[in-house]
Amino acid sequence: MKNPFHIMLIPTLGCPSNCSYCWSSEEGSPIMSIDTVRDVVRWLKDFRNDRVTFTFHGGEPLLAGADFYRQALPLIAGELSHLTPDFALQTNLWRMTPEIAEVLAEYHVPIGSSIDGPREINDRQRGDGYFEKTMRGYEIARAHGLSVRFICTFTKESVEHREAIVEFFRKNGFVLKLHPALPSLRDSNPERWALAPEKYGDLLVYLLDQALDHIDEVEIMNINDLVRCVFTRHGNVCTFADCMGSTFAVGPDGSIYPCYRFVGMPEYVMGNVADCPGPEDLAASDAGKLMQGFKDYVDQACADCRHIRYCRGGCPYNAIAPTGGKVAGVDPHCIAYKRIFDEIGDRLDAEMFASPPMGMGGFPGQPKRGARPGIMSLMQRIVAR
């Protein structure tokens, strides 16, 4: 299976919020020009022929303003029509306006935002007033027909309130997608908010149980993705896929990076869109060699792991952040990934073993009437969506 082609456009590294665990800069950072967007289009015209997704990320991409999107979206959609581009946008929604919402709605841009649970939990780690400002933007987005889903970052503090957080998402009918707070290459105290791998593993198993116990009430995207990985034997989200060569980020000045999380760090620049580098040029850069080095490391270090095909050592950024940018290990959340993949695999095996043989009645893996839904029930719902 081929990985999707993904370009992250970072209109600015600035952000009006000041989340305690985030690396983002002040609001006055430079904004990407439309000329740089034109360079992106020129670079990609002959770069490869795969269908492409553009995600506007940041920083806070809405700081670029409505005029930026009025020009950028039709430019990309028109000039790169042979790549049938899709769009997405990741924002805290503080700067959402009816004008921006109208432009995004015209191009059917789904929105990812961030809420870490109920107001008191969210604002404790994201800052006073964050919840209210994000929900105000959410209402504008929804009023214009935009799809909005929330990412919930679990920190070493908020994980102790996991029940209240899941209940918040269930009660409000929000789809839950989670991120563990990670050490940052940009922070002098990178472990301050980071969620320990063992705690993350506990959280994932808890969320698997919640997804099964409330199968008709709450959707937990991470659990869906993890179950799909085990079934398809293929990583289907960036953490568990060979993203090298299929994912790139473009910073405000046109610099190209392996991922948005590296944007703004000169040592990870692979090239610039103005020079129209080819795949071989990007791979030959120091950052490109580092990404390939991680891939080679995983092939050796994880060769005996039953999950290597769909885990691929986790995220390269996560792996090199604790080592100062060197390839010296896999994603430190490996402990958590193994635990949840083992849990899903073991439960699936037990369900299949307990199922009647084909032709003897029932569908393999289906729970008995009145029994708790299992992994097969969840997978059937995922496929049906």
mmCIF file of C-alpha atoms in Angstrom:
data_model
loop_
_atom_site.group_PDB
_atom_site.id
_atom_site.type_symbol
_atom_site.label_atom_id
_atom_site.label_comp_id
_atom_site.label_asym_id
_atom_site.label_seq_id
_atom_site.Cartn_x
_atom_site.Cartn_y
_atom_site.Cartn_z
ATOM 1 C CA MET A 1 0.000 0.000 0.000
ATOM 2 C CA LYS A 2 1.271 3.436 -0.962
ATOM 3 C CA ASN A 3 1.461 6.236 1.565
ATOM 4 C CA PRO A 4 -0.544 9.357 0.727
ATOM 5 C CA PHE A 5 1.332 12.394 -0.585
ATOM 6 C CA HIS A 6 1.048 15.138 2.017
ATOM 7 C CA ILE A 7 2.271 18.742 1.939
ATOM 8 C CA MET A 8 1.994 20.812 5.109
ATOM 9 C CA LEU A 9 1.954 24.549 4.464
ATOM 10 C CA ILE A 10 2.990 26.672 7.453
ATOM 11 C CA PRO A 11 1.797 30.233 6.758
ATOM 12 C CA THR A 12 3.375 31.437 10.015
ATOM 13 C CA LEU A 13 5.026 30.121 13.155
ATOM 14 C CA GLY A 14 3.264 32.806 15.162
ATOM 15 C CA CYS A 15 0.353 31.971 17.454
ATOM 16 C CA PRO A 16 -1.858 34.166 19.650
ATOM 17 C CA SER A 17 -2.203 31.502 22.337
ATOM 18 C CA ASN A 18 0.485 30.559 24.822
ATOM 19 C CA CYS A 19 -0.068 26.903 25.690
ATOM 20 C CA SER A 20 2.227 25.797 28.482
ATOM 21 C CA TYR A 21 3.539 22.703 26.664
ATOM 22 C CA CYS A 22 3.842 24.263 23.184
ATOM 23 C CA TRP A 23 6.873 25.672 21.393
ATOM 24 C CA SER A 24 5.090 28.304 19.284
ATOM 25 C CA SER A 25 6.404 31.830 18.936
ATOM 26 C CA GLU A 26 4.779 35.211 19.387
ATOM 27 C CA GLU A 27 2.027 36.485 17.149
ATOM 28 C CA GLY A 28 4.260 38.839 15.121
ATOM 29 C CA SER A 29 6.139 36.142 13.168
ATOM 30 C CA PRO A 30 6.460 36.528 9.361
ATOM 31 C CA ILE A 31 3.521 35.431 7.175
ATOM 32 C CA MET A 32 3.955 33.347 4.017
ATOM 33 C CA SER A 33 3.503 35.419 0.858
ATOM 34 C CA ILE A 34 1.329 34.426 -2.087
ATOM 35 C CA ASP A 35 4.513 34.466 -4.176
ATOM 36 C CA THR A 36 5.773 31.611 -1.990
ATOM 37 C CA VAL A 37 2.510 29.740 -2.611
ATOM 38 C CA ARG A 38 3.135 30.244 -6.344
ATOM 39 C CA ASP A 39 6.602 28.751 -5.848
ATOM 40 C CA VAL A 40 5.006 25.767 -4.075
ATOM 41 C CA VAL A 41 2.725 25.230 -7.062
ATOM 42 C CA ARG A 42 5.615 25.501 -9.529
ATOM 43 C CA TRP A 43 7.692 23.066 -7.442
ATOM 44 C CA LEU A 44 4.941 20.448 -7.274
ATOM 45 C CA LYS A 45 3.781 20.544 -10.896
ATOM 46 C CA ASP A 46 6.272 17.873 -11.925
ATOM 47 C CA PHE A 47 7.418 16.624 -8.513
ATOM 48 C CA ARG A 48 5.247 13.491 -8.514
ATOM 49 C CA ASN A 49 1.865 12.385 -9.827
ATOM 50 C CA ASP A 50 0.142 11.179 -6.664
ATOM 51 C CA ARG A 51 -3.036 12.709 -5.330
ATOM 52 C CA VAL A 52 -1.974 15.292 -2.745
ATOM 53 C CA THR A 53 -3.393 16.649 0.496
ATOM 54 C CA PHE A 54 -2.427 20.149 1.634
ATOM 55 C CA THR A 55 -2.722 20.843 5.344
ATOM 56 C CA PHE A 56 -2.392 24.435 6.522
ATOM 57 C CA HIS A 57 -0.665 24.183 9.884
ATOM 58 C CA GLY A 58 1.355 26.355 12.212
ATOM 59 C CA GLY A 59 1.803 28.174 14.491
ATOM 60 C CA GLU A 60 -1.650 29.516 13.842
ATOM 61 C CA PRO A 61 -2.495 29.461 10.122
ATOM 62 C CA LEU A 62 -5.536 31.732 10.455
ATOM 63 C CA LEU A 63 -3.173 34.610 11.232
ATOM 64 C CA ALA A 64 -2.545 34.702 7.478
ATOM 65 C CA GLY A 65 -6.031 36.189 7.070
ATOM 66 C CA ALA A 66 -8.949 35.754 4.696
ATOM 67 C CA ASP A 67 -7.189 37.308 1.673
ATOM 68 C CA PHE A 68 -4.395 34.737 1.892
ATOM 69 C CA TYR A 69 -6.868 31.855 1.598
ATOM 70 C CA ARG A 70 -8.927 33.637 -1.083
ATOM 71 C CA GLN A 71 -5.800 33.587 -3.240
ATOM 72 C CA ALA A 72 -4.008 30.423 -2.077
ATOM 73 C CA LEU A 73 -6.859 27.918 -2.327
ATOM 74 C CA PRO A 74 -7.930 28.611 -5.937
ATOM 75 C CA LEU A 75 -4.280 28.913 -6.988
ATOM 76 C CA ILE A 76 -3.423 25.467 -5.649
ATOM 77 C CA ALA A 77 -6.705 23.853 -6.722
ATOM 78 C CA GLY A 78 -6.454 25.235 -10.246
ATOM 79 C CA GLU A 79 -2.764 24.933 -11.047
ATOM 80 C CA LEU A 80 -2.410 21.479 -9.482
ATOM 81 C CA SER A 81 -5.741 20.058 -10.620
ATOM 82 C CA HIS A 82 -3.927 17.038 -12.118
ATOM 83 C CA LEU A 83 -3.052 16.056 -8.509
ATOM 84 C CA THR A 84 -6.708 16.412 -7.405
ATOM 85 C CA PRO A 85 -5.669 18.278 -4.252
ATOM 86 C CA ASP A 86 -7.575 17.947 -0.995
ATOM 87 C CA PHE A 87 -7.238 20.469 1.826
ATOM 88 C CA ALA A 88 -7.256 20.503 5.608
ATOM 89 C CA LEU A 89 -6.457 23.084 8.261
ATOM 90 C CA GLN A 90 -5.254 22.816 11.860
ATOM 91 C CA THR A 91 -6.154 25.842 14.002
ATOM 92 C CA ASN A 92 -7.042 26.906 17.515
ATOM 93 C CA LEU A 93 -9.989 28.776 15.904
ATOM 94 C CA TRP A 94 -9.348 32.017 17.791
ATOM 95 C CA ARG A 95 -9.086 34.010 14.556
ATOM 96 C CA MET A 96 -11.934 32.320 12.727
ATOM 97 C CA THR A 97 -14.178 34.893 11.054
ATOM 98 C CA PRO A 98 -17.221 34.584 8.802
ATOM 99 C CA GLU A 99 -15.027 35.765 5.889
ATOM 100 C CA ILE A 100 -12.443 33.026 6.416
ATOM 101 C CA ALA A 101 -15.152 30.435 7.054
ATOM 102 C CA GLU A 102 -16.825 31.270 3.737
ATOM 103 C CA VAL A 103 -13.593 30.726 1.791
ATOM 104 C CA LEU A 104 -12.836 27.449 3.582
ATOM 105 C CA ALA A 105 -16.380 26.208 3.055
ATOM 106 C CA GLU A 106 -16.144 26.885 -0.682
ATOM 107 C CA TYR A 107 -13.226 24.441 -0.871
ATOM 108 C CA HIS A 108 -14.683 21.971 1.655
ATOM 109 C CA VAL A 109 -11.734 22.330 4.034
ATOM 110 C CA PRO A 110 -12.146 20.159 7.152
ATOM 111 C CA ILE A 111 -10.787 21.702 10.325
ATOM 112 C CA GLY A 112 -8.810 20.172 13.129
ATOM 113 C CA SER A 113 -8.693 22.144 16.350
ATOM 114 C CA SER A 114 -7.536 21.529 19.912
ATOM 115 C CA ILE A 115 -9.450 21.188 23.161
ATOM 116 C CA ASP A 116 -7.962 19.285 26.089
ATOM 117 C CA GLY A 117 -11.234 18.541 27.837
ATOM 118 C CA PRO A 118 -13.552 20.575 30.075
ATOM 119 C CA ARG A 119 -12.783 24.275 30.510
ATOM 120 C CA GLU A 120 -10.982 23.919 33.844
ATOM 121 C CA ILE A 121 -8.686 21.126 32.614
ATOM 122 C CA ASN A 122 -8.107 22.738 29.232
ATOM 123 C CA ASP A 123 -7.323 26.231 30.514
ATOM 124 C CA ARG A 124 -5.004 24.932 33.228
ATOM 125 C CA GLN A 125 -2.521 23.792 30.559
ATOM 126 C CA ARG A 126 -3.509 25.931 27.559
ATOM 127 C CA GLY A 127 -4.053 29.227 29.388
ATOM 128 C CA ASP A 128 -6.974 31.187 30.807
ATOM 129 C CA GLY A 129 -9.593 32.016 28.203
ATOM 130 C CA TYR A 130 -8.434 29.462 25.645
ATOM 131 C CA PHE A 131 -11.567 27.326 25.909
ATOM 132 C CA GLU A 132 -13.970 30.243 25.415
ATOM 133 C CA LYS A 133 -12.064 31.659 22.410
ATOM 134 C CA THR A 134 -11.824 28.272 20.683
ATOM 135 C CA MET A 135 -15.495 27.470 21.206
ATOM 136 C CA ARG A 136 -16.456 30.898 19.837
ATOM 137 C CA GLY A 137 -14.511 30.105 16.656
ATOM 138 C CA TYR A 138 -16.050 26.643 16.589
ATOM 139 C CA GLU A 139 -19.540 28.134 16.486
ATOM 140 C CA ILE A 140 -18.606 30.358 13.526
ATOM 141 C CA ALA A 141 -17.097 27.404 11.666
ATOM 142 C CA ARG A 142 -20.116 25.174 12.271
ATOM 143 C CA ALA A 143 -22.515 27.963 11.263
ATOM 144 C CA HIS A 144 -20.821 27.935 7.845
ATOM 145 C CA GLY A 145 -21.093 24.165 7.475
ATOM 146 C CA LEU A 146 -17.459 23.386 8.214
ATOM 147 C CA SER A 147 -16.509 20.020 9.718
ATOM 148 C CA VAL A 148 -14.540 20.455 12.957
ATOM 149 C CA ARG A 149 -12.795 17.772 14.975
ATOM 150 C CA PHE A 150 -10.761 18.280 18.122
ATOM 151 C CA ILE A 151 -7.364 16.963 19.138
ATOM 152 C CA CYS A 152 -6.940 16.460 22.877
ATOM 153 C CA THR A 153 -3.405 16.647 24.242
ATOM 154 C CA PHE A 154 -2.872 14.511 27.323
ATOM 155 C CA THR A 155 -0.085 15.746 29.579
ATOM 156 C CA LYS A 156 1.393 14.144 32.683
ATOM 157 C CA GLU A 157 -1.140 16.235 34.640
ATOM 158 C CA SER A 158 -4.310 15.898 32.581
ATOM 159 C CA VAL A 159 -3.994 12.114 32.183
ATOM 160 C CA GLU A 160 -5.002 11.875 35.849
ATOM 161 C CA HIS A 161 -8.405 13.253 34.789
ATOM 162 C CA ARG A 162 -8.970 10.914 31.848
ATOM 163 C CA GLU A 163 -12.492 9.950 32.945
ATOM 164 C CA ALA A 164 -13.660 13.576 32.975
ATOM 165 C CA ILE A 165 -12.036 14.228 29.590
ATOM 166 C CA VAL A 166 -13.650 11.239 27.873
ATOM 167 C CA GLU A 167 -17.008 12.155 29.401
ATOM 168 C CA PHE A 168 -16.630 15.711 28.051
ATOM 169 C CA PHE A 169 -16.115 14.421 24.515
ATOM 170 C CA ARG A 170 -18.912 11.853 24.841
ATOM 171 C CA LYS A 171 -21.415 14.325 26.285
ATOM 172 C CA ASN A 172 -20.734 16.925 23.577
ATOM 173 C CA GLY A 173 -20.751 14.416 20.718
ATOM 174 C CA PHE A 174 -17.170 15.321 19.748
ATOM 175 C CA VAL A 175 -14.899 12.824 18.023
ATOM 176 C CA LEU A 176 -11.847 12.309 20.247
ATOM 177 C CA LYS A 177 -8.382 12.342 18.752
ATOM 178 C CA LEU A 178 -5.543 12.407 21.237
ATOM 179 C CA HIS A 179 -1.917 13.405 21.263
ATOM 180 C CA PRO A 180 0.462 12.648 24.104
ATOM 181 C CA ALA A 181 2.427 15.706 25.216
ATOM 182 C CA LEU A 182 5.945 15.195 23.895
ATOM 183 C CA PRO A 183 9.417 16.457 24.739
ATOM 184 C CA SER A 184 10.366 19.333 22.434
ATOM 185 C CA LEU A 185 13.622 20.043 20.598
ATOM 186 C CA ARG A 186 12.922 23.719 21.299
ATOM 187 C CA ASP A 187 12.360 23.594 25.078
ATOM 188 C CA SER A 188 15.066 23.893 27.744
ATOM 189 C CA ASN A 189 12.908 21.713 30.007
ATOM 190 C CA PRO A 190 11.483 19.263 27.449
ATOM 191 C CA GLU A 191 10.079 16.721 29.930
ATOM 192 C CA ARG A 192 8.021 19.158 32.004
ATOM 193 C CA TRP A 193 4.648 18.252 30.449
ATOM 194 C CA ALA A 194 5.590 15.086 28.581
ATOM 195 C CA LEU A 195 3.407 12.022 29.106
ATOM 196 C CA ALA A 196 5.519 9.020 30.137
ATOM 197 C CA PRO A 197 5.326 6.041 27.741
ATOM 198 C CA GLU A 198 4.019 3.736 30.459
ATOM 199 C CA LYS A 199 1.233 6.208 31.282
ATOM 200 C CA TYR A 200 0.469 6.566 27.593
ATOM 201 C CA GLY A 201 0.140 2.785 27.275
ATOM 202 C CA ASP A 202 -2.271 2.722 30.216
ATOM 203 C CA LEU A 203 -4.259 5.528 28.587
ATOM 204 C CA LEU A 204 -4.553 3.746 25.242
ATOM 205 C CA VAL A 205 -5.840 0.539 26.854
ATOM 206 C CA TYR A 206 -8.315 2.594 28.900
ATOM 207 C CA LEU A 207 -9.512 4.329 25.718
ATOM 208 C CA LEU A 208 -9.862 0.991 23.935
ATOM 209 C CA ASP A 209 -12.174 -0.135 26.724
ATOM 210 C CA GLN A 210 -14.097 3.141 26.532
ATOM 211 C CA ALA A 211 -14.479 2.790 22.764
ATOM 212 C CA LEU A 212 -15.953 -0.687 23.239
ATOM 213 C CA ASP A 213 -18.096 0.138 26.272
ATOM 214 C CA HIS A 214 -19.560 3.208 24.526
ATOM 215 C CA ILE A 215 -19.374 1.979 20.937
ATOM 216 C CA ASP A 216 -22.545 3.862 19.930
ATOM 217 C CA GLU A 217 -21.742 7.025 21.889
ATOM 218 C CA VAL A 218 -18.146 8.083 21.278
ATOM 219 C CA GLU A 219 -15.642 7.727 18.454
ATOM 220 C CA ILE A 220 -11.964 7.655 19.400
ATOM 221 C CA MET A 221 -9.969 8.124 16.215
ATOM 222 C CA ASN A 222 -6.686 6.808 17.617
ATOM 223 C CA ILE A 223 -8.294 3.523 18.633
ATOM 224 C CA ASN A 224 -9.862 3.211 15.176
ATOM 225 C CA ASP A 225 -6.468 3.832 13.570
ATOM 226 C CA LEU A 226 -4.697 1.319 15.814
ATOM 227 C CA VAL A 227 -7.298 -1.376 15.149
ATOM 228 C CA ARG A 228 -7.061 -0.674 11.413
ATOM 229 C CA CYS A 229 -3.264 -1.035 11.595
ATOM 230 C CA VAL A 230 -3.566 -4.510 13.092
ATOM 231 C CA PHE A 231 -6.209 -5.616 10.580
ATOM 232 C CA THR A 232 -4.520 -4.237 7.451
ATOM 233 C CA ARG A 233 -0.935 -4.890 8.627
ATOM 234 C CA HIS A 234 -0.124 -1.396 7.407
ATOM 235 C CA GLY A 235 0.413 1.920 9.166
ATOM 236 C CA ASN A 236 -2.332 4.302 8.098
ATOM 237 C CA VAL A 237 -1.491 7.464 10.058
ATOM 238 C CA CYS A 238 1.785 9.361 10.037
ATOM 239 C CA THR A 239 3.058 8.030 13.386
ATOM 240 C CA PHE A 240 2.963 4.474 12.034
ATOM 241 C CA ALA A 241 3.992 4.907 8.412
ATOM 242 C CA ASP A 242 7.086 5.418 6.296
ATOM 243 C CA CYS A 243 6.426 9.130 5.866
ATOM 244 C CA MET A 244 9.887 9.835 4.397
ATOM 245 C CA GLY A 245 9.536 11.012 0.835
ATOM 246 C CA SER A 246 5.741 11.273 1.043
ATOM 247 C CA THR A 247 5.355 14.068 3.592
ATOM 248 C CA PHE A 248 6.993 17.492 3.508
ATOM 249 C CA ALA A 249 6.389 20.796 5.259
ATOM 250 C CA VAL A 250 6.953 24.232 3.754
ATOM 251 C CA GLY A 251 7.784 27.078 6.118
ATOM 252 C CA PRO A 252 6.776 30.742 5.711
ATOM 253 C CA ASP A 253 9.925 31.519 3.693
ATOM 254 C CA GLY A 254 9.565 28.524 1.368
ATOM 255 C CA SER A 255 12.049 26.276 3.157
ATOM 256 C CA ILE A 256 11.210 22.574 2.917
ATOM 257 C CA TYR A 257 11.356 20.291 5.976
ATOM 258 C CA PRO A 258 10.542 16.609 6.646
ATOM 259 C CA CYS A 259 7.557 17.584 8.837
ATOM 260 C CA TYR A 260 5.906 20.656 10.323
ATOM 261 C CA ARG A 261 7.463 19.920 13.697
ATOM 262 C CA PHE A 262 10.904 20.757 12.303
ATOM 263 C CA VAL A 263 9.872 24.068 10.720
ATOM 264 C CA GLY A 264 11.967 27.002 11.860
ATOM 265 C CA MET A 265 15.037 24.906 12.738
ATOM 266 C CA PRO A 266 17.701 25.606 10.061
ATOM 267 C CA GLU A 267 19.502 22.302 10.571
ATOM 268 C CA TYR A 268 16.450 20.433 9.234
ATOM 269 C CA VAL A 269 15.993 22.423 6.018
ATOM 270 C CA MET A 270 15.986 20.118 2.976
ATOM 271 C CA GLY A 271 15.732 22.787 0.286
ATOM 272 C CA ASN A 272 13.526 25.675 -0.840
ATOM 273 C CA VAL A 273 10.478 25.631 -3.091
ATOM 274 C CA ALA A 274 11.895 28.506 -5.146
ATOM 275 C CA ASP A 275 14.624 26.139 -6.378
ATOM 276 C CA CYS A 276 12.158 23.352 -7.336
ATOM 277 C CA PRO A 277 14.230 20.529 -5.814
ATOM 278 C CA GLY A 278 13.404 16.992 -6.936
ATOM 279 C CA PRO A 279 12.880 14.014 -4.636
ATOM 280 C CA GLU A 280 16.528 12.993 -5.047
ATOM 281 C CA ASP A 281 17.705 16.480 -4.034
ATOM 282 C CA LEU A 282 15.622 16.424 -0.866
ATOM 283 C CA ALA A 283 16.766 12.903 0.009
ATOM 284 C CA ALA A 284 20.408 13.992 -0.413
ATOM 285 C CA SER A 285 20.073 16.825 2.130
ATOM 286 C CA ASP A 286 21.357 16.348 5.675
ATOM 287 C CA ALA A 287 17.778 16.200 6.971
ATOM 288 C CA GLY A 288 16.841 13.714 4.243
ATOM 289 C CA LYS A 289 19.778 11.500 5.186
ATOM 290 C CA LEU A 290 18.745 11.710 8.849
ATOM 291 C CA MET A 291 15.233 10.488 7.982
ATOM 292 C CA GLN A 292 16.642 7.629 5.917
ATOM 293 C CA GLY A 293 18.995 6.837 8.787
ATOM 294 C CA PHE A 294 16.014 6.447 11.084
ATOM 295 C CA LYS A 295 14.320 4.134 8.602
ATOM 296 C CA ASP A 296 17.459 1.983 8.355
ATOM 297 C CA TYR A 297 17.767 1.935 12.139
ATOM 298 C CA VAL A 298 14.177 0.681 12.500
ATOM 299 C CA ASP A 299 14.786 -2.095 9.961
ATOM 300 C CA GLN A 300 17.548 -3.438 12.211
ATOM 301 C CA ALA A 301 16.411 -2.555 15.728
ATOM 302 C CA CYS A 302 12.802 -3.674 15.239
ATOM 303 C CA ALA A 303 13.404 -6.631 12.925
ATOM 304 C CA ASP A 304 12.105 -9.151 15.467
ATOM 305 C CA CYS A 305 9.062 -7.130 16.558
ATOM 306 C CA ARG A 306 5.701 -8.571 15.521
ATOM 307 C CA HIS A 307 4.409 -5.048 14.874
ATOM 308 C CA ILE A 308 7.176 -3.687 12.640
ATOM 309 C CA ARG A 309 5.099 -3.743 9.432
ATOM 310 C CA TYR A 310 2.516 -1.304 10.753
ATOM 311 C CA CYS A 311 4.462 0.551 13.439
ATOM 312 C CA ARG A 312 7.765 1.349 11.707
ATOM 313 C CA GLY A 313 9.362 2.495 14.949
ATOM 314 C CA GLY A 314 6.863 5.277 15.514
ATOM 315 C CA CYS A 315 7.557 8.928 14.736
ATOM 316 C CA PRO A 316 11.076 10.007 13.664
ATOM 317 C CA TYR A 317 10.697 13.370 15.414
ATOM 318 C CA ASN A 318 9.753 11.671 18.672
ATOM 319 C CA ALA A 319 12.798 9.445 18.301
ATOM 320 C CA ILE A 320 15.376 12.163 17.731
ATOM 321 C CA ALA A 321 13.947 14.824 20.090
ATOM 322 C CA PRO A 322 15.382 13.191 23.270
ATOM 323 C CA THR A 323 18.814 12.624 21.643
ATOM 324 C CA GLY A 324 19.513 16.126 20.362
ATOM 325 C CA GLY A 325 18.747 15.259 16.762
ATOM 326 C CA LYS A 326 20.679 11.993 16.516
ATOM 327 C CA VAL A 327 19.313 8.600 15.489
ATOM 328 C CA ALA A 328 19.952 6.515 18.592
ATOM 329 C CA GLY A 329 16.627 4.812 19.230
ATOM 330 C CA VAL A 330 13.050 4.441 18.120
ATOM 331 C CA ASP A 331 10.097 6.540 19.238
ATOM 332 C CA PRO A 332 10.222 6.456 23.070
ATOM 333 C CA HIS A 333 6.505 5.685 23.079
ATOM 334 C CA CYS A 334 7.405 2.256 21.710
ATOM 335 C CA ILE A 335 6.406 0.827 25.105
ATOM 336 C CA ALA A 336 2.909 2.254 24.696
ATOM 337 C CA TYR A 337 2.595 1.164 21.059
ATOM 338 C CA LYS A 338 3.609 -2.406 21.882
ATOM 339 C CA ARG A 339 1.165 -2.540 24.743
ATOM 340 C CA ILE A 340 -1.854 -1.400 22.747
ATOM 341 C CA PHE A 341 -0.961 -3.422 19.638
ATOM 342 C CA ASP A 342 -0.501 -6.518 21.805
ATOM 343 C CA GLU A 343 -3.816 -5.815 23.541
ATOM 344 C CA ILE A 344 -5.701 -5.449 20.262
ATOM 345 C CA GLY A 345 -4.023 -8.505 18.734
ATOM 346 C CA ASP A 346 -4.566 -10.718 21.772
ATOM 347 C CA ARG A 347 -8.223 -9.722 22.119
ATOM 348 C CA LEU A 348 -8.794 -10.284 18.416
ATOM 349 C CA ASP A 349 -7.209 -13.738 18.601
ATOM 350 C CA ALA A 350 -9.424 -14.622 21.565
ATOM 351 C CA GLU A 351 -12.544 -13.451 19.733
ATOM 352 C CA MET A 352 -11.699 -15.422 16.611
ATOM 353 C CA PHE A 353 -10.846 -18.540 18.625
ATOM 354 C CA ALA A 354 -14.189 -18.338 20.444
ATOM 355 C CA SER A 355 -16.172 -17.833 17.224
ATOM 356 C CA PRO A 356 -18.073 -20.668 15.549
ATOM 357 C CA PRO A 357 -16.435 -22.057 12.411
ATOM 358 C CA MET A 358 -17.521 -20.578 9.105
ATOM 359 C CA GLY A 359 -20.791 -22.144 8.004
ATOM 360 C CA MET A 360 -21.781 -23.047 11.567
ATOM 361 C CA GLY A 361 -23.805 -19.888 12.187
ATOM 362 C CA GLY A 362 -22.793 -16.416 13.168
ATOM 363 C CA PHE A 363 -20.103 -14.124 11.805
ATOM 364 C CA PRO A 364 -16.500 -14.744 12.914
ATOM 365 C CA GLY A 365 -15.638 -12.528 15.839
ATOM 366 C CA GLN A 366 -19.189 -11.357 16.507
ATOM 367 C CA PRO A 367 -20.068 -11.189 20.214
ATOM 368 C CA LYS A 368 -22.978 -13.211 21.511
ATOM 369 C CA ARG A 369 -26.241 -11.360 21.989
ATOM 370 C CA GLY A 370 -25.962 -9.140 25.054
ATOM 371 C CA ALA A 371 -22.192 -9.580 25.299
ATOM 372 C CA ARG A 372 -19.777 -6.659 25.364
ATOM 373 C CA PRO A 373 -18.706 -5.538 21.855
ATOM 374 C CA GLY A 374 -15.225 -6.662 20.865
ATOM 375 C CA ILE A 375 -12.495 -5.728 18.401
ATOM 376 C CA MET A 376 -14.398 -7.266 15.479
ATOM 377 C CA SER A 377 -17.472 -5.186 16.336
ATOM 378 C CA LEU A 378 -15.356 -2.054 16.343
ATOM 379 C CA MET A 379 -13.698 -2.945 13.040
ATOM 380 C CA GLN A 380 -17.068 -3.575 11.426
ATOM 381 C CA ARG A 381 -18.155 -0.076 12.471
ATOM 382 C CA ILE A 382 -14.936 1.431 11.117
ATOM 383 C CA VAL A 383 -15.437 -0.257 7.730
ATOM 384 C CA ALA A 384 -19.086 0.820 7.614
ATOM 385 C CA ARG A 385 -18.247 4.505 8.051
#
